[in-house]
Amino acid sequence: MRQQVDITQTGGVEYNTKIIVIIVVFLILILPAPISMDTTEFRKRGKEMVDYIADYFEQLDKRQVYPDVEPGYLRPLIPDSAPQDPESFEDVLKDVERIIMPGITHWHSPYFFAYFPTASSFPALLADILSGGIGCVGFSWAASPACTELETVMLDWLGKMINLPEEFLAGKDSEGGGVIQGSASEATLVMLLAARTKTIRRIQSENPELTEAHIMSKLVAYASDQAHSSVEKAGLIGGVKIKNIASDDKFSVRGSALKKVLHEDRAAGLIPFFFCATLGTTPCCSFDRLLELGPICNKENIWMHVDAAYAGSAFICPEFRHLLNGVEFADSFNFNPHKWLLVNFDCSAMWVKKRLDLTNAFKLDPLYLQHSHQESGLVTDYRHWQIPLGRRFRSLKMWFVFRMYGVKGLQEYVRKHVNLSHEFENLVLQDKRFEICAEVTLGLVCFRLKGSNELNEALLKSINDARKIHLVPCHLREKFVLRFAICSRTVDSVHIQFAWKHISKLTTELLKAQDKQQP
Ligand code: PLP
């Protein structure tokens, strides 16, 4: 029989309690905190995170749009290496305010007018949470059928929204189709590589004696002198020459300019194979003349890719759709819903007329990626359409945004931005000290003080040093120009008026200071 010990009778109550307390304290000290968040904790913290983000947006206009920090500010604020033991959510969140926020440029502040917009909306944020929750990797149809199929349908929806020619849509029996890339830069690179492979194979089939290296050395691609640097980068990565085509006085590439260079290059023995047209150039949102360029490219066997990274979103409005006329001559087209269509980064929509041109260039099929449906011809394996293998479920963001805004809501959003840019343009035009430097078509105004580049550089410096609004410059020909881009989802007339008053006041101060310096 087991002997029972009655501790109340042994007088050991105090002794035993002490031991228990010591053991508990010891356990607390030596045992690590729970390694992972469980679902109960996740529910609680998830709600707190959503509250934090909602508060962030509600208070965003009170935060300084451009940070004060100096390079290297962050390292001294955090430990040298990752913690050995888990830390609490509260501690991490506290450090977001202490360490991260001071170094954030607030892209969604209504006082942010730099670069081009980057999209943000609540439906897209919610879809991103879901995408993270599902956490699938959709490199092939079998790897997650919904991830592939929703993407194909969303690209068709979006293609229809901008009235893209049928050949670009996947539809049921088409040869074309759309895919989400991470960025416009990636889209240009992928298309340049596809065009390169197609051209090399075509030339080798006609001239089997020519080596790939020889053909590569003769290949030449083209883009506007206003094109984004990503086109030049695609040429660097693709190992081919890239030449700039001079744009006209409206910063647009004309057919005649392309023709002239093609003529010279063919005479010099080069092989033109790729032209990247831009709709909505980065410096001033100018538009290359697709209706002139397209027929030339088609006739000369040159792949025409159209980069409309920013401007593409505007084509959902019938009044801006004419800017896309001529896309019917293109082989591929790309724009970034993550710029101006309320779908958070990253979501760059790319379409190709003949998807085999693309997949033939990139198709590799190791056994571990094969699946039983791939030979049926009914499925899309997006890994053949892109550089990486892995891909996130990004089309969820499009689906949520398109459904919760509706096409009308999105059109309204684009129109509001365009109206605001014209409001700013009019303010500039009323001030004789300034000039508008390029036609304002969408949400970008390029302007400058009438005077030297140094004067304009000084003005931009004083604007950004004051940190009340944020702008970036560009060069148009030799002129240093200030770019005022309508960016935030919440920007309104009141912010435009504020920005202009602020710029005007800084200008007056700058000119006064200059006057004083003059002998
Ligand atoms: N093309 C144009 C016309 C752009 O304006 C930009 C960026 O602003 C890009 C390409 C690069 O975009 P991404 O960051 O998606 O590569």
Coordinates of C-alpha atoms and ligand atoms in Angstrom, one line a residue:
M1 CA 0.0 0.0 0.0
R2 CA 1.1 3.5 -0.9
Q3 CA 1.8 5.6 2.2
Q4 CA -0.2 8.8 2.1
V5 CA 1.6 11.9 3.4
D6 CA -0.6 14.4 5.0
I7 CA 1.3 17.6 4.5
T8 CA -1.1 19.6 6.7
Q9 CA 0.0 17.3 9.5
T10 CA 3.7 17.4 8.8
G11 CA 3.9 21.1 9.2
G12 CA 5.5 21.3 5.8
V13 CA 2.9 23.5 4.1
E14 CA 5.2 26.5 4.0
Y15 CA 8.1 24.4 2.9
N16 CA 6.2 22.7 0.1
T17 CA 4.7 26.0 -1.2
K18 CA 8.1 27.5 -1.3
I19 CA 9.4 24.6 -3.4
I20 CA 6.5 24.8 -5.8
V21 CA 7.1 28.6 -6.2
I22 CA 10.8 28.0 -6.8
I23 CA 10.1 25.3 -9.4
V24 CA 7.6 27.5 -11.2
V25 CA 9.9 30.5 -11.2
F26 CA 12.8 28.3 -12.4
L27 CA 10.6 26.9 -15.2
I28 CA 9.5 30.4 -16.3
L29 CA 13.1 31.4 -16.4
I30 CA 14.5 28.4 -18.3
L31 CA 11.6 27.6 -20.6
P32 CA 11.4 29.6 -23.7
A33 CA 8.2 31.4 -24.5
P34 CA 5.9 29.5 -26.9
I35 CA 7.7 29.2 -30.2
S36 CA 4.9 30.1 -32.5
M37 CA 1.7 32.0 -32.5
D38 CA -1.3 29.7 -32.2
T39 CA -4.6 30.5 -33.9
T40 CA -6.1 32.1 -30.8
E41 CA -3.2 34.5 -30.5
F42 CA -3.2 35.1 -34.3
R43 CA -6.9 36.1 -34.2
K44 CA -6.1 38.6 -31.5
R45 CA -2.9 40.0 -33.0
G46 CA -4.4 40.0 -36.5
K47 CA -7.2 42.3 -35.3
E48 CA -4.6 44.5 -33.6
M49 CA -2.5 44.7 -36.8
V50 CA -5.6 45.7 -38.8
D51 CA -6.3 48.4 -36.2
Y52 CA -2.7 49.6 -36.4
I53 CA -2.9 49.8 -40.2
A54 CA -6.3 51.6 -40.1
D55 CA -4.9 54.1 -37.6
Y56 CA -1.9 54.5 -39.8
F57 CA -4.1 55.5 -42.7
E58 CA -6.4 57.7 -40.6
Q59 CA -3.4 59.7 -39.2
L60 CA -1.2 59.6 -42.3
D61 CA -1.7 63.2 -43.2
K62 CA -0.2 64.1 -39.8
R63 CA 3.0 62.2 -40.4
Q64 CA 5.9 63.9 -42.1
V65 CA 5.9 62.6 -45.7
Y66 CA 9.6 62.4 -46.1
P67 CA 11.8 61.1 -43.3
D68 CA 14.6 63.0 -41.5
V69 CA 16.9 60.1 -41.0
E70 CA 20.5 59.8 -42.3
P71 CA 21.9 56.7 -44.0
G72 CA 22.8 54.0 -41.5
Y73 CA 20.2 55.3 -39.0
L74 CA 18.7 51.9 -38.3
R75 CA 21.6 49.6 -37.5
P76 CA 22.4 51.2 -34.1
L77 CA 18.7 50.9 -33.1
I78 CA 18.5 47.1 -33.3
P79 CA 20.7 44.3 -32.0
D80 CA 23.6 42.9 -34.0
S81 CA 22.0 39.5 -34.5
A82 CA 18.6 37.8 -34.3
P83 CA 17.3 37.0 -30.8
Q84 CA 17.9 33.5 -29.5
D85 CA 14.5 33.4 -27.7
P86 CA 11.2 34.4 -29.0
E87 CA 10.0 37.9 -28.3
S88 CA 6.4 39.1 -27.9
F89 CA 4.2 40.7 -30.5
E90 CA 3.8 43.8 -28.4
D91 CA 7.6 44.3 -28.3
V92 CA 7.8 43.9 -32.0
L93 CA 5.0 46.3 -32.7
K94 CA 6.4 48.9 -30.3
D95 CA 9.6 48.8 -32.3
V96 CA 7.7 49.4 -35.6
E97 CA 6.9 52.9 -34.3
R98 CA 10.3 53.4 -32.7
I99 CA 12.6 52.0 -35.5
I100 CA 10.7 51.6 -38.7
M101 CA 8.3 54.5 -39.0
P102 CA 10.9 57.2 -38.6
G103 CA 12.6 55.8 -41.7
I104 CA 9.5 55.5 -43.9
T105 CA 8.8 57.7 -46.9
H106 CA 5.0 57.8 -46.7
W107 CA 4.0 56.9 -50.3
H108 CA 0.4 57.0 -49.4
S109 CA 0.4 60.4 -47.7
P110 CA -1.7 62.9 -49.5
Y111 CA 1.4 65.1 -49.6
F112 CA 3.4 62.6 -51.6
F113 CA 3.8 63.8 -55.2
A114 CA 7.0 61.9 -56.2
Y115 CA 7.8 59.3 -58.8
F116 CA 4.5 57.7 -60.0
P117 CA 1.8 56.4 -57.6
T118 CA 2.0 53.0 -56.0
A119 CA -1.4 51.5 -55.5
S120 CA -3.0 50.8 -52.1
S121 CA -6.5 49.9 -51.2
F122 CA -8.2 48.0 -48.4
P123 CA -9.7 45.2 -50.7
A124 CA -6.2 44.5 -52.0
L125 CA -4.7 44.5 -48.5
L126 CA -7.3 42.0 -47.4
A127 CA -6.7 39.8 -50.4
D128 CA -3.0 39.9 -49.6
I129 CA -3.7 38.6 -46.1
L130 CA -5.7 35.8 -47.7
S131 CA -3.0 35.1 -50.2
G132 CA -0.4 34.9 -47.4
G133 CA -2.8 32.6 -45.5
I134 CA -3.3 30.2 -48.3
G135 CA 0.4 30.5 -49.0
C136 CA 0.4 28.4 -52.1
V137 CA 3.1 28.6 -54.8
G138 CA 1.4 28.5 -58.2
F139 CA 4.2 27.7 -60.6
S140 CA 2.1 25.1 -62.5
W141 CA -1.6 24.4 -62.8
A142 CA -1.2 21.4 -60.6
A143 CA 0.7 23.3 -57.9
S144 CA -2.5 25.2 -57.2
P145 CA -5.2 25.2 -59.9
A146 CA -7.2 28.1 -58.5
C147 CA -4.0 30.3 -58.4
T148 CA -3.4 29.7 -62.1
E149 CA -7.0 29.8 -63.3
L150 CA -8.0 32.9 -61.4
E151 CA -5.0 34.7 -62.8
T152 CA -5.9 33.8 -66.4
V153 CA -9.4 35.0 -65.9
M154 CA -8.4 38.2 -64.2
L155 CA -6.0 39.1 -67.0
D156 CA -8.9 38.5 -69.4
W157 CA -11.1 40.8 -67.2
L158 CA -8.5 43.5 -67.2
G159 CA -7.8 43.1 -70.9
K160 CA -11.5 43.6 -71.5
M161 CA -11.6 46.6 -69.2
I162 CA -9.0 48.4 -71.4
N163 CA -10.5 47.0 -74.6
L164 CA -7.3 45.1 -75.5
P165 CA -7.7 43.3 -78.9
E166 CA -9.1 39.8 -78.5
E167 CA -5.8 38.2 -79.6
F168 CA -4.2 39.2 -76.3
L169 CA -6.8 37.4 -74.2
A170 CA -6.7 33.8 -73.3
G171 CA -10.4 33.3 -73.9
K172 CA -11.2 29.8 -74.9
D173 CA -9.3 29.1 -78.1
S174 CA -6.9 32.0 -78.4
E175 CA -3.2 31.8 -78.9
G176 CA -2.6 34.7 -76.5
G177 CA -3.1 35.4 -72.9
G178 CA -2.0 37.3 -69.9
V179 CA 0.2 36.8 -66.8
I180 CA 1.1 38.7 -63.7
Q181 CA 4.8 39.7 -63.5
G182 CA 6.4 41.3 -60.5
S183 CA 7.3 44.5 -62.4
A184 CA 7.3 46.3 -65.7
S185 CA 11.0 45.8 -65.8
E186 CA 10.6 42.1 -65.6
A187 CA 7.9 42.2 -68.3
T188 CA 10.2 44.1 -70.7
L189 CA 13.1 41.7 -69.9
V190 CA 11.0 38.6 -70.4
M191 CA 9.7 39.9 -73.7
L192 CA 13.1 40.9 -75.0
L193 CA 14.4 37.5 -74.2
A194 CA 11.5 35.8 -76.0
A195 CA 11.9 38.0 -79.0
R196 CA 15.7 37.3 -79.0
T197 CA 15.1 33.5 -79.0
K198 CA 12.4 33.8 -81.7
T199 CA 14.7 35.9 -83.9
I200 CA 17.7 33.6 -83.4
R201 CA 15.7 30.5 -84.3
R202 CA 14.2 32.2 -87.3
I203 CA 17.5 33.3 -88.7
Q204 CA 19.2 29.9 -88.0
S205 CA 16.4 28.1 -89.8
E206 CA 17.1 30.3 -92.8
N207 CA 20.9 30.3 -92.4
P208 CA 21.9 27.1 -90.5
E209 CA 25.6 28.1 -90.8
L210 CA 25.2 31.1 -88.5
T211 CA 26.1 30.5 -84.9
E212 CA 24.0 31.9 -82.1
A213 CA 26.9 34.0 -80.9
H214 CA 27.3 35.6 -84.3
I215 CA 23.6 36.4 -84.5
M216 CA 23.6 37.8 -80.9
S217 CA 26.4 40.1 -81.8
K218 CA 24.3 41.7 -84.5
L219 CA 21.0 42.0 -82.7
V220 CA 19.8 45.4 -81.8
A221 CA 16.8 46.6 -79.8
Y222 CA 15.3 50.1 -79.7
A223 CA 13.4 52.3 -77.3
S224 CA 12.6 56.0 -77.0
D225 CA 15.2 58.4 -75.6
Q226 CA 12.5 58.9 -72.9
A227 CA 12.1 55.2 -72.1
H228 CA 12.5 54.0 -68.6
S229 CA 16.0 52.7 -67.7
S230 CA 14.5 49.2 -67.2
V231 CA 14.6 48.9 -71.0
E232 CA 18.3 49.6 -71.2
K233 CA 18.7 47.1 -68.3
A234 CA 16.8 44.4 -70.2
G235 CA 19.3 44.9 -73.0
L236 CA 22.3 44.6 -70.6
I237 CA 20.9 41.4 -69.1
G238 CA 19.9 40.1 -72.5
G239 CA 23.3 40.7 -73.9
V240 CA 22.1 42.8 -76.9
K241 CA 22.6 46.3 -78.1
I242 CA 20.0 48.9 -77.2
K243 CA 19.7 52.1 -79.1
N244 CA 17.7 55.2 -78.3
I245 CA 15.3 56.6 -80.8
A246 CA 15.1 60.4 -80.7
S247 CA 11.7 61.6 -79.6
D248 CA 10.0 64.6 -81.2
D249 CA 9.2 68.0 -79.6
K250 CA 6.3 66.3 -77.7
F251 CA 8.7 63.6 -76.4
S252 CA 7.0 61.0 -78.6
V253 CA 8.8 58.6 -80.9
R254 CA 7.5 58.9 -84.4
G255 CA 7.6 56.3 -87.2
S256 CA 9.9 58.4 -89.3
A257 CA 12.6 58.4 -86.5
L258 CA 12.4 54.7 -86.1
K259 CA 12.6 54.1 -89.9
K260 CA 15.7 56.2 -90.3
V261 CA 17.6 54.3 -87.6
L262 CA 16.4 50.9 -89.0
H263 CA 17.7 51.9 -92.4
E264 CA 21.1 52.9 -91.1
D265 CA 21.4 49.8 -88.9
R266 CA 20.4 47.3 -91.6
A267 CA 22.9 49.0 -93.9
A268 CA 25.6 48.4 -91.2
G269 CA 24.7 44.7 -91.0
L270 CA 22.8 44.8 -87.7
I271 CA 19.7 42.8 -87.1
P272 CA 16.9 44.9 -85.6
F273 CA 14.6 42.6 -83.5
F274 CA 12.8 44.4 -80.7
F275 CA 11.2 47.8 -80.2
C276 CA 9.9 48.8 -76.8
A277 CA 7.3 51.6 -77.2
T278 CA 6.3 53.6 -74.2
L279 CA 2.9 54.9 -73.4
G280 CA 3.3 57.3 -70.5
T281 CA 7.0 57.9 -70.3
T282 CA 8.5 58.3 -66.8
P283 CA 9.9 61.8 -67.2
C284 CA 6.8 63.5 -68.6
C285 CA 4.1 60.9 -69.5
S286 CA 4.4 61.3 -73.2
F287 CA 3.1 58.7 -75.7
D288 CA 5.0 57.0 -78.5
R289 CA 3.0 56.9 -81.8
L290 CA 1.9 53.3 -81.9
L291 CA -0.1 53.8 -85.1
E292 CA 3.0 54.9 -87.0
L293 CA 5.4 52.5 -85.2
G294 CA 3.4 49.3 -85.2
P295 CA 3.1 48.8 -89.0
I296 CA 6.9 49.4 -89.4
C297 CA 7.7 46.8 -86.7
N298 CA 5.3 44.3 -88.3
K299 CA 6.8 44.8 -91.7
E300 CA 10.4 44.6 -90.5
N301 CA 9.8 41.5 -88.4
I302 CA 10.5 43.4 -85.2
W303 CA 8.8 42.4 -82.0
M304 CA 6.9 45.4 -80.6
H305 CA 6.5 45.5 -76.9
V306 CA 4.4 48.3 -75.3
D307 CA 5.4 49.5 -71.9
A308 CA 2.5 51.5 -70.3
A309 CA 3.6 50.9 -66.7
Y310 CA 1.8 53.9 -65.3
A311 CA -0.5 55.1 -68.0
G312 CA -2.1 51.8 -68.7
S313 CA -4.6 52.1 -65.9
A314 CA -6.1 55.1 -67.5
F315 CA -7.2 53.1 -70.5
I316 CA -10.1 51.7 -68.5
C317 CA -11.7 55.2 -69.1
P318 CA -13.2 55.4 -72.6
E319 CA -12.0 59.0 -72.9
F320 CA -8.3 57.9 -72.6
R321 CA -8.5 54.6 -74.5
H322 CA -7.5 56.3 -77.8
L323 CA -4.0 56.6 -76.3
L324 CA -3.7 52.8 -76.7
N325 CA -4.7 52.8 -80.4
G326 CA -2.2 50.9 -82.3
V327 CA -1.7 48.2 -79.7
E328 CA -3.2 45.9 -82.2
F329 CA 0.2 45.9 -84.0
A330 CA 2.1 45.0 -80.8
D331 CA 3.3 41.5 -79.9
S332 CA 3.1 42.2 -76.2
F333 CA 1.7 44.7 -73.8
N334 CA 2.3 45.5 -70.2
F335 CA 1.1 47.9 -67.5
N336 CA 1.1 48.0 -63.7
P337 CA -2.2 47.8 -61.8
H338 CA 0.1 48.2 -58.8
K339 CA 0.8 51.7 -59.9
W340 CA -2.6 53.3 -60.5
L341 CA -5.3 50.7 -60.3
L342 CA -5.5 50.2 -56.5
V343 CA -4.0 46.7 -56.6
N344 CA -1.1 46.8 -54.1
F345 CA 2.4 46.0 -55.2
D346 CA 3.4 43.7 -56.8
C347 CA 1.0 43.2 -59.8
S348 CA 2.3 44.0 -63.3
A349 CA -0.1 42.8 -66.0
M350 CA 1.5 41.5 -69.2
W351 CA -0.2 40.1 -72.3
V352 CA 1.3 38.3 -75.3
K353 CA -0.4 37.6 -78.6
K354 CA 1.3 34.3 -79.2
R355 CA 2.0 32.7 -75.9
L356 CA 4.1 29.9 -77.6
D357 CA 6.7 32.6 -78.5
L358 CA 7.1 33.1 -74.8
T359 CA 6.8 29.6 -73.5
N360 CA 9.0 28.2 -76.3
A361 CA 11.8 30.5 -75.1
F362 CA 11.6 29.5 -71.4
K363 CA 10.2 25.9 -71.3
L364 CA 12.2 23.4 -69.2
D365 CA 10.5 20.4 -67.8
P366 CA 12.3 18.5 -65.1
L367 CA 10.5 15.5 -63.8
Y368 CA 9.8 17.0 -60.4
L369 CA 7.7 19.8 -62.0
Q370 CA 5.8 17.6 -64.4
H371 CA 2.1 16.7 -63.8
S372 CA -0.5 14.6 -65.4
H373 CA -2.5 17.4 -66.9
Q374 CA 0.2 19.2 -68.7
E375 CA 0.0 17.3 -72.0
S376 CA -3.7 17.9 -72.3
G377 CA -3.2 21.4 -73.7
L378 CA -5.9 22.6 -71.4
V379 CA -3.8 24.0 -68.6
T380 CA -1.4 26.9 -68.3
D381 CA 1.8 26.4 -66.4
Y382 CA 2.9 30.0 -65.6
R383 CA 6.5 29.0 -64.7
H384 CA 7.1 29.0 -68.5
W385 CA 6.0 32.6 -68.7
Q386 CA 8.4 34.1 -66.3
I387 CA 12.0 34.1 -64.8
P388 CA 11.4 32.7 -61.3
L389 CA 9.8 29.4 -60.7
G390 CA 7.8 30.4 -57.6
R391 CA 4.9 32.7 -57.8
R392 CA 2.4 34.0 -55.2
F393 CA -1.4 34.1 -55.5
R394 CA -1.5 37.7 -56.7
S395 CA -4.6 37.5 -58.8
L396 CA -6.7 37.5 -55.6
K397 CA -5.8 41.1 -55.2
M398 CA -7.2 41.9 -58.6
W399 CA -10.3 39.9 -58.0
F400 CA -11.1 41.6 -54.7
V401 CA -10.3 45.1 -56.1
F402 CA -12.3 44.7 -59.3
R403 CA -15.3 43.3 -57.5
M404 CA -15.3 45.8 -54.6
Y405 CA -14.7 48.9 -56.7
G406 CA -16.3 47.8 -59.9
V407 CA -15.1 49.2 -63.2
K408 CA -17.1 52.4 -62.5
G409 CA -15.4 52.9 -59.1
L410 CA -11.9 52.5 -60.7
Q411 CA -12.8 54.9 -63.5
E412 CA -13.9 57.4 -61.0
Y413 CA -10.6 57.0 -59.2
V414 CA -8.5 57.6 -62.3
R415 CA -10.6 60.6 -63.4
K416 CA -10.3 62.2 -60.0
H417 CA -6.5 62.0 -60.2
V418 CA -6.5 63.5 -63.7
N419 CA -8.7 66.3 -62.6
L420 CA -6.4 67.1 -59.7
S421 CA -3.4 67.2 -62.0
H422 CA -5.2 69.7 -64.2
E423 CA -6.1 71.7 -61.1
F424 CA -2.4 71.9 -60.3
E425 CA -1.5 72.7 -63.9
N426 CA -3.9 75.7 -63.8
L427 CA -2.3 77.0 -60.6
V428 CA 1.1 76.8 -62.3
L429 CA -0.2 78.5 -65.4
Q430 CA -1.6 81.4 -63.4
D431 CA 1.9 82.2 -62.0
K432 CA 4.0 84.0 -64.5
R433 CA 7.2 82.9 -62.8
F434 CA 6.6 79.3 -63.9
E435 CA 6.2 77.3 -67.1
I436 CA 4.6 73.9 -67.9
C437 CA 7.1 71.7 -69.7
A438 CA 5.1 69.0 -71.3
E439 CA 1.4 68.4 -72.1
V440 CA -0.6 67.2 -69.1
T441 CA -2.5 64.2 -70.2
L442 CA -3.0 62.1 -67.1
G443 CA -1.9 62.6 -63.5
L444 CA 1.6 64.1 -64.0
V445 CA 2.5 67.8 -64.2
C446 CA 6.0 68.8 -65.3
F447 CA 6.8 72.3 -64.4
R448 CA 9.7 74.6 -63.7
L449 CA 10.7 78.2 -62.8
K450 CA 11.5 80.2 -65.9
G451 CA 15.2 80.4 -65.3
S452 CA 18.3 78.4 -64.9
N453 CA 18.6 74.7 -64.0
E454 CA 20.5 75.8 -60.8
L455 CA 17.5 77.9 -59.8
N456 CA 15.2 74.9 -60.2
E457 CA 17.5 72.6 -58.4
A458 CA 17.5 75.1 -55.5
L459 CA 13.7 75.2 -55.5
L460 CA 13.4 71.4 -55.5
K461 CA 15.9 71.2 -52.7
S462 CA 14.0 73.8 -50.6
I463 CA 10.8 71.9 -51.2
N464 CA 12.2 68.5 -50.2
D465 CA 14.2 70.0 -47.3
A466 CA 11.0 71.5 -45.8
R467 CA 9.5 67.9 -45.9
K468 CA 5.9 69.1 -46.1
I469 CA 5.5 67.6 -49.6
H470 CA 7.7 65.3 -51.6
L471 CA 8.6 65.7 -55.3
V472 CA 11.3 64.3 -57.6
P473 CA 12.8 65.9 -60.7
C474 CA 13.6 64.8 -64.3
H475 CA 15.5 66.1 -67.2
L476 CA 13.6 67.1 -70.4
R477 CA 16.2 67.6 -73.0
E478 CA 18.7 69.8 -71.1
K479 CA 16.2 71.3 -68.7
F480 CA 15.9 70.4 -65.0
V481 CA 12.2 70.0 -64.4
L482 CA 10.1 69.3 -61.3
R483 CA 7.6 66.5 -61.6
F484 CA 4.3 66.8 -59.7
A485 CA 2.6 63.4 -59.7
I486 CA -0.9 62.8 -58.2
C487 CA -0.2 59.7 -56.1
S488 CA -2.2 59.1 -53.0
R489 CA -5.6 57.4 -52.9
T490 CA -6.8 60.1 -50.5
V491 CA -5.3 63.1 -52.1
D492 CA -7.8 65.9 -52.7
S493 CA -8.1 69.5 -53.9
V494 CA -7.2 70.7 -50.4
H495 CA -3.8 69.0 -50.6
I496 CA -3.2 70.3 -54.1
Q497 CA -4.0 73.9 -53.0
F498 CA -1.7 73.4 -50.0
A499 CA 1.1 72.1 -52.1
W500 CA 0.9 75.0 -54.5
K501 CA 0.8 77.6 -51.8
H502 CA 3.8 76.0 -50.2
I503 CA 5.8 75.9 -53.5
S504 CA 4.8 79.4 -54.2
K505 CA 6.0 80.7 -50.8
L506 CA 9.3 78.8 -51.1
T507 CA 9.7 80.3 -54.6
T508 CA 9.2 83.8 -53.3
E509 CA 11.7 83.2 -50.5
L510 CA 14.2 81.7 -52.9
L511 CA 13.9 84.6 -55.4
K512 CA 14.3 87.1 -52.6
A513 CA 17.4 85.4 -51.3
Q514 CA 18.8 85.4 -54.8
D515 CA 18.1 89.1 -55.3
K516 CA 20.0 89.9 -52.2
Q517 CA 23.0 87.9 -53.4
Q518 CA 23.1 89.8 -56.7
P519 CA 25.6 92.7 -56.6
Ligands
PLP1 N1 8.3 51.7 -67.4 C1 7.9 52.9 -67.1 C2 7.3 53.8 -68.2 C3 7.9 53.4 -65.8 O1 7.4 54.6 -65.5 C4 8.4 52.6 -64.8 C5 8.5 53.0 -63.4 O2 8.0 54.0 -63.0 C6 8.9 51.3 -65.1 C7 8.9 50.9 -66.4 C8 9.5 50.4 -64.1 O3 8.4 49.8 -63.3 P1 8.6 48.6 -62.4 O4 9.0 49.2 -61.1 O5 7.3 47.9 -62.3 O6 9.7 47.7 -62.9

